């Protein structure tokens, strides 16, 4: 995770960002501290990256890249506004003993924001931020089988706003965010889906972090909470409203390091 010292809504690269709706720095810091505390209470260990001036979205570490054991594949950001983050991410991972393997120039991929392992494959979203062409390279670099899913709703512009793996069989899914073929692919992949309505999905409730049996969520519609609890999960809602102004929730603010594809 990366502290929000330099976080703000300074440009508009997704439909949620409006420069005139500013983030409050003190509230952002409190909410981010609250998320760290919640993650630690649930049993996670949190490693920190230094914030950097002029890179307000560096807090959204999910987009830094893809972690595969001791390998790190840095993102290739679609928008120039975020491209300056990559040297910081690469320096952190190289400094922590990871082998850095780069995607070729000219294809976009926004890291774990658009790629989540489930059911023996790496599910990867494409269209708004990541190119479908990146998936073959990702597969070649990591050795993982990549299952491509086309994102269909600009408001749900990253895969991690439409898909939250819970355990081996279960996941929160937002089919309204996928094209009709992507919906079929995901139906075949997830044995026990918790399907969100479009309205539920737009609340960002799929952008949640799972630590053991705790699900840490930016919002939780009552029906979703009841199903998660019936499945034995503990639901914790963490107010990250300042970050939602930039189009990011709990999951976007974290990058899991204990991932092997
Ligand atoms: N403002 C950031 C952007 O538009 C938010 C990133 C959200 N990250 C995510 N993994 N969904 O790039």
GROMACS .gro file of C-alpha atoms and ligand atoms in nm:
model
  273
    1UNK     CA    1   0.000   0.000   0.000
    2UNK     CA    2   0.105   0.361  -0.052
    3UNK     CA    3   0.012   0.641   0.192
    4UNK     CA    4  -0.212   0.913   0.039
    5UNK     CA    5   0.022   1.210   0.105
    6UNK     CA    6  -0.006   1.324  -0.256
    7UNK     CA    7  -0.348   1.178  -0.337
    8UNK     CA    8  -0.607   1.401  -0.504
    9UNK     CA    9  -0.844   1.426  -0.797
   10UNK     CA   10  -0.610   1.627  -1.017
   11UNK     CA   11  -0.718   1.498  -1.358
   12UNK     CA   12  -1.006   1.297  -1.506
   13UNK     CA   13  -0.929   0.957  -1.654
   14UNK     CA   14  -1.242   0.766  -1.553
   15UNK     CA   15  -1.610   0.865  -1.536
   16UNK     CA   16  -1.602   0.904  -1.154
   17UNK     CA   17  -1.330   1.168  -1.145
   18UNK     CA   18  -1.434   1.534  -1.148
   19UNK     CA   19  -1.163   1.786  -1.069
   20UNK     CA   20  -1.418   2.014  -0.904
   21UNK     CA   21  -1.509   1.738  -0.654
   22UNK     CA   22  -1.188   1.755  -0.454
   23UNK     CA   23  -1.067   1.493  -0.210
   24UNK     CA   24  -1.016   1.613   0.147
   25UNK     CA   25  -0.654   1.525   0.238
   26UNK     CA   26  -0.719   1.480   0.613
   27UNK     CA   27  -1.022   1.260   0.558
   28UNK     CA   28  -0.833   1.062   0.294
   29UNK     CA   29  -0.549   1.000   0.541
   30UNK     CA   30  -0.795   0.893   0.815
   31UNK     CA   31  -0.980   0.658   0.581
   32UNK     CA   32  -0.658   0.508   0.449
   33UNK     CA   33  -0.527   0.457   0.807
   34UNK     CA   34  -0.863   0.294   0.885
   35UNK     CA   35  -0.822   0.053   0.595
   36UNK     CA   36  -0.469  -0.042   0.706
   37UNK     CA   37  -0.596  -0.104   1.061
   38UNK     CA   38  -0.882  -0.319   0.935
   39UNK     CA   39  -0.651  -0.526   0.713
   40UNK     CA   40  -0.409  -0.583   1.001
   41UNK     CA   41  -0.693  -0.681   1.236
   42UNK     CA   42  -0.809  -0.935   0.976
   43UNK     CA   43  -0.459  -1.089   0.979
   44UNK     CA   44  -0.283  -0.920   0.686
   45UNK     CA   45   0.072  -0.788   0.695
   46UNK     CA   46   0.103  -0.453   0.522
   47UNK     CA   47   0.414  -0.337   0.336
   48UNK     CA   48   0.447   0.027   0.237
   49UNK     CA   49   0.569   0.210  -0.069
   50UNK     CA   50   0.677   0.578  -0.049
   51UNK     CA   51   0.431   0.831  -0.191
   52UNK     CA   52   0.557   1.060  -0.466
   53UNK     CA   53   0.463   1.417  -0.548
   54UNK     CA   54   0.274   1.465  -0.874
   55UNK     CA   55   0.147   1.105  -0.874
   56UNK     CA   56  -0.194   1.128  -0.701
   57UNK     CA   57  -0.304   0.779  -0.811
   58UNK     CA   58   0.007   0.597  -0.683
   59UNK     CA   59  -0.213   0.510  -0.380
   60UNK     CA   60  -0.400   0.267  -0.607
   61UNK     CA   61  -0.129   0.004  -0.584
   62UNK     CA   62  -0.352  -0.265  -0.738
   63UNK     CA   63  -0.253  -0.114  -1.070
   64UNK     CA   64   0.124  -0.133  -1.012
   65UNK     CA   65   0.154  -0.467  -1.186
   66UNK     CA   66   0.113  -0.840  -1.151
   67UNK     CA   67   0.280  -1.040  -0.875
   68UNK     CA   68   0.366  -1.404  -0.944
   69UNK     CA   69   0.576  -1.555  -0.666
   70UNK     CA   70   0.902  -1.360  -0.683
   71UNK     CA   71   0.826  -1.228  -1.031
   72UNK     CA   72   0.679  -0.882  -1.091
   73UNK     CA   73   0.531  -0.771  -1.423
   74UNK     CA   74   0.494  -0.391  -1.409
   75UNK     CA   75   0.184  -0.228  -1.555
   76UNK     CA   76   0.186  -0.035  -1.879
   77UNK     CA   77  -0.060   0.242  -1.801
   78UNK     CA   78  -0.303   0.354  -2.069
   79UNK     CA   79  -0.305   0.719  -1.961
   80UNK     CA   80   0.009   0.939  -1.956
   81UNK     CA   81  -0.114   1.079  -1.620
   82UNK     CA   82  -0.026   0.748  -1.451
   83UNK     CA   83   0.276   0.638  -1.654
   84UNK     CA   84   0.516   0.815  -1.414
   85UNK     CA   85   0.421   0.564  -1.143
   86UNK     CA   86   0.596   0.272  -1.308
   87UNK     CA   87   0.959   0.362  -1.221
   88UNK     CA   88   0.853   0.388  -0.853
   89UNK     CA   89   0.680   0.050  -0.865
   90UNK     CA   90   0.971  -0.117  -1.042
   91UNK     CA   91   1.218   0.029  -0.789
   92UNK     CA   92   1.010  -0.103  -0.496
   93UNK     CA   93   0.983  -0.455  -0.635
   94UNK     CA   94   1.345  -0.475  -0.753
   95UNK     CA   95   1.449  -0.352  -0.408
   96UNK     CA   96   1.245  -0.627  -0.244
   97UNK     CA   97   1.404  -0.912  -0.436
   98UNK     CA   98   1.154  -0.953  -0.718
   99UNK     CA   99   1.262  -1.034  -1.072
  100UNK     CA  100   1.108  -0.772  -1.300
  101UNK     CA  101   0.969  -0.900  -1.631
  102UNK     CA  102   0.836  -0.633  -1.865
  103UNK     CA  103   0.555  -0.635  -2.116
  104UNK     CA  104   0.654  -0.501  -2.458
  105UNK     CA  105   0.604  -0.135  -2.546
  106UNK     CA  106   0.280  -0.040  -2.707
  107UNK     CA  107   0.039  -0.269  -2.518
  108UNK     CA  108  -0.148  -0.147  -2.212
  109UNK     CA  109  -0.213  -0.352  -1.901
  110UNK     CA  110  -0.306  -0.214  -1.559
  111UNK     CA  111  -0.181  -0.488  -1.331
  112UNK     CA  112  -0.392  -0.662  -1.068
  113UNK     CA  113  -0.666  -0.405  -1.130
  114UNK     CA  114  -0.731  -0.598  -1.451
  115UNK     CA  115  -0.602  -0.946  -1.363
  116UNK     CA  116  -0.714  -1.176  -1.083
  117UNK     CA  117  -0.637  -1.547  -1.044
  118UNK     CA  118  -0.934  -1.781  -1.004
  119UNK     CA  119  -0.998  -2.146  -1.082
  120UNK     CA  120  -0.648  -2.215  -1.212
  121UNK     CA  121  -0.646  -1.931  -1.464
  122UNK     CA  122  -0.560  -1.562  -1.457
  123UNK     CA  123  -0.882  -1.379  -1.542
  124UNK     CA  124  -0.790  -1.062  -1.724
  125UNK     CA  125  -1.017  -0.777  -1.828
  126UNK     CA  126  -0.955  -0.563  -2.132
  127UNK     CA  127  -1.084  -0.267  -2.327
  128UNK     CA  128  -1.084   0.053  -2.120
  129UNK     CA  129  -0.737   0.028  -1.958
  130UNK     CA  130  -0.578  -0.295  -2.076
  131UNK     CA  131  -0.540  -0.427  -2.430
  132UNK     CA  132  -0.651  -0.778  -2.523
  133UNK     CA  133  -0.312  -0.806  -2.697
  134UNK     CA  134  -0.136  -0.786  -2.360
  135UNK     CA  135  -0.284  -1.119  -2.252
  136UNK     CA  136  -0.067  -1.341  -2.472
  137UNK     CA  137   0.246  -1.161  -2.348
  138UNK     CA  138   0.129  -1.194  -1.988
  139UNK     CA  139   0.079  -1.563  -2.038
  140UNK     CA  140   0.423  -1.602  -2.194
  141UNK     CA  141   0.593  -1.408  -1.911
  142UNK     CA  142   0.414  -1.572  -1.617
  143UNK     CA  143   0.333  -1.915  -1.756
  144UNK     CA  144  -0.030  -1.864  -1.646
  145UNK     CA  145  -0.327  -1.949  -1.863
  146UNK     CA  146  -0.504  -1.618  -1.919
  147UNK     CA  147  -0.881  -1.606  -1.962
  148UNK     CA  148  -0.981  -1.282  -2.138
  149UNK     CA  149  -1.300  -1.101  -2.046
  150UNK     CA  150  -1.417  -0.790  -2.229
  151UNK     CA  151  -1.537  -0.511  -2.001
  152UNK     CA  152  -1.853  -0.345  -2.128
  153UNK     CA  153  -1.943  -0.060  -1.890
  154UNK     CA  154  -1.708   0.237  -1.881
  155UNK     CA  155  -1.805   0.306  -1.519
  156UNK     CA  156  -1.672  -0.041  -1.427
  157UNK     CA  157  -1.349   0.020  -1.613
  158UNK     CA  158  -1.123  -0.228  -1.432
  159UNK     CA  159  -1.186  -0.600  -1.376
  160UNK     CA  160  -1.152  -0.560  -0.998
  161UNK     CA  161  -1.470  -0.348  -0.989
  162UNK     CA  162  -1.663  -0.638  -1.146
  163UNK     CA  163  -1.503  -0.947  -0.991
  164UNK     CA  164  -1.394  -1.041  -0.641
  165UNK     CA  165  -1.273  -1.398  -0.586
  166UNK     CA  166  -1.372  -1.519  -0.236
  167UNK     CA  167  -1.241  -1.875  -0.221
  168UNK     CA  168  -1.189  -2.171  -0.456
  169UNK     CA  169  -1.556  -2.189  -0.562
  170UNK     CA  170  -1.707  -1.851  -0.481
  171UNK     CA  171  -1.674  -1.500  -0.613
  172UNK     CA  172  -1.866  -1.174  -0.625
  173UNK     CA  173  -1.944  -1.109  -0.991
  174UNK     CA  174  -2.097  -0.816  -1.181
  175UNK     CA  175  -2.216  -0.953  -1.517
  176UNK     CA  176  -2.345  -0.608  -1.621
  177UNK     CA  177  -1.979  -0.510  -1.651
  178UNK     CA  178  -1.899  -0.776  -1.913
  179UNK     CA  179  -1.995  -0.833  -2.275
  180UNK     CA  180  -2.222  -1.130  -2.344
  181UNK     CA  181  -1.935  -1.367  -2.424
  182UNK     CA  182  -1.748  -1.257  -2.109
  183UNK     CA  183  -2.062  -1.336  -1.910
  184UNK     CA  184  -2.059  -1.690  -2.052
  185UNK     CA  185  -1.690  -1.734  -1.980
  186UNK     CA  186  -1.736  -1.626  -1.618
  187UNK     CA  187  -2.046  -1.841  -1.573
  188UNK     CA  188  -1.844  -2.144  -1.681
  189UNK     CA  189  -1.553  -2.048  -1.451
  190UNK     CA  190  -1.724  -1.962  -1.119
  191UNK     CA  191  -1.920  -2.252  -0.961
  192UNK     CA  192  -2.088  -2.038  -0.692
  193UNK     CA  193  -2.124  -1.675  -0.798
  194UNK     CA  194  -2.272  -1.396  -0.588
  195UNK     CA  195  -2.427  -1.199  -0.872
  196UNK     CA  196  -2.458  -0.825  -0.836
  197UNK     CA  197  -2.726  -0.616  -1.001
  198UNK     CA  198  -2.601  -0.323  -1.205
  199UNK     CA  199  -2.691  -0.087  -0.921
  200UNK     CA  200  -2.507  -0.297  -0.663
  201UNK     CA  201  -2.202  -0.316  -0.889
  202UNK     CA  202  -2.197   0.062  -0.932
  203UNK     CA  203  -2.164   0.096  -0.552
  204UNK     CA  204  -1.814  -0.058  -0.590
  205UNK     CA  205  -1.898  -0.342  -0.352
  206UNK     CA  206  -1.699  -0.591  -0.566
  207UNK     CA  207  -1.387  -0.381  -0.509
  208UNK     CA  208  -1.323  -0.564  -0.182
  209UNK     CA  209  -1.022  -0.721  -0.014
  210UNK     CA  210  -1.049  -1.076   0.117
  211UNK     CA  211  -0.820  -1.166   0.409
  212UNK     CA  212  -0.890  -1.521   0.522
  213UNK     CA  213  -1.263  -1.522   0.594
  214UNK     CA  214  -1.293  -1.143   0.629
  215UNK     CA  215  -1.425  -0.939   0.337
  216UNK     CA  216  -1.333  -0.569   0.363
  217UNK     CA  217  -1.570  -0.369   0.145
  218UNK     CA  218  -1.612  -0.002   0.047
  219UNK     CA  219  -1.993  -0.051   0.058
  220UNK     CA  220  -2.211  -0.350   0.123
  221UNK     CA  221  -2.570  -0.372  -0.004
  222UNK     CA  222  -2.779  -0.565   0.256
  223UNK     CA  223  -2.855  -0.858   0.026
  224UNK     CA  224  -2.484  -0.899  -0.053
  225UNK     CA  225  -2.391  -0.889   0.315
  226UNK     CA  226  -2.651  -1.153   0.402
  227UNK     CA  227  -2.520  -1.390   0.134
  228UNK     CA  228  -2.157  -1.340   0.238
  229UNK     CA  229  -2.249  -1.408   0.602
  230UNK     CA  230  -2.453  -1.714   0.507
  231UNK     CA  231  -2.136  -1.841   0.337
  232UNK     CA  232  -1.942  -1.788   0.661
  233UNK     CA  233  -1.757  -1.466   0.578
  234UNK     CA  234  -1.719  -1.174   0.819
  235UNK     CA  235  -1.815  -0.853   0.644
  236UNK     CA  236  -1.639  -0.526   0.735
  237UNK     CA  237  -1.731  -0.200   0.566
  238UNK     CA  238  -1.448   0.052   0.541
  239UNK     CA  239  -1.535   0.410   0.450
  240UNK     CA  240  -1.310   0.507   0.158
  241UNK     CA  241  -1.540   0.776   0.017
  242UNK     CA  242  -1.251   1.016  -0.055
  243UNK     CA  243  -1.094   0.754  -0.282
  244UNK     CA  244  -1.423   0.674  -0.454
  245UNK     CA  245  -1.405   1.033  -0.584
  246UNK     CA  246  -1.108   0.910  -0.790
  247UNK     CA  247  -1.289   0.591  -0.893
  248UNK     CA  248  -1.111   0.356  -0.654
  249UNK     CA  249  -1.221   0.146  -0.355
  250UNK     CA  250  -1.060  -0.084  -0.096
  251UNK     CA  251  -0.923  -0.334  -0.343
  252UNK     CA  252  -0.766  -0.070  -0.566
  253UNK     CA  253  -0.577   0.063  -0.262
  254UNK     CA  254  -0.398  -0.270  -0.213
  255UNK     CA  255  -0.182  -0.508  -0.410
  256UNK     CA  256  -0.159  -0.865  -0.282
  257UNK     CA  257   0.203  -0.984  -0.257
  258UNK     CA  258   0.129  -1.347  -0.166
  259UNK     CA  259   0.018  -1.449  -0.515
  260UNK     CA  260   0.160  -1.733  -0.722
  261UNK     CA  261   0.002  -1.801  -1.057
  262LIG     N1  262  -0.798   0.715  -1.045
  262LIG     C1  263  -0.749   0.584  -1.071
  262LIG     C2  264  -0.752   0.558  -1.220
  262LIG     O1  265  -0.844   0.599  -1.284
  262LIG     C3  266  -0.829   0.481  -0.996
  262LIG     C4  267  -0.771   0.344  -1.008
  262LIG     C5  268  -0.861   0.235  -0.955
  262LIG     N2  269  -0.794   0.113  -0.950
  262LIG     C6  270  -0.848  -0.010  -0.964
  262LIG     N3  271  -0.773  -0.113  -0.945
  262LIG     N4  272  -0.972  -0.027  -1.003
  262LIG     O2  273  -0.663   0.497  -1.276
   0.00000   0.00000   0.00000
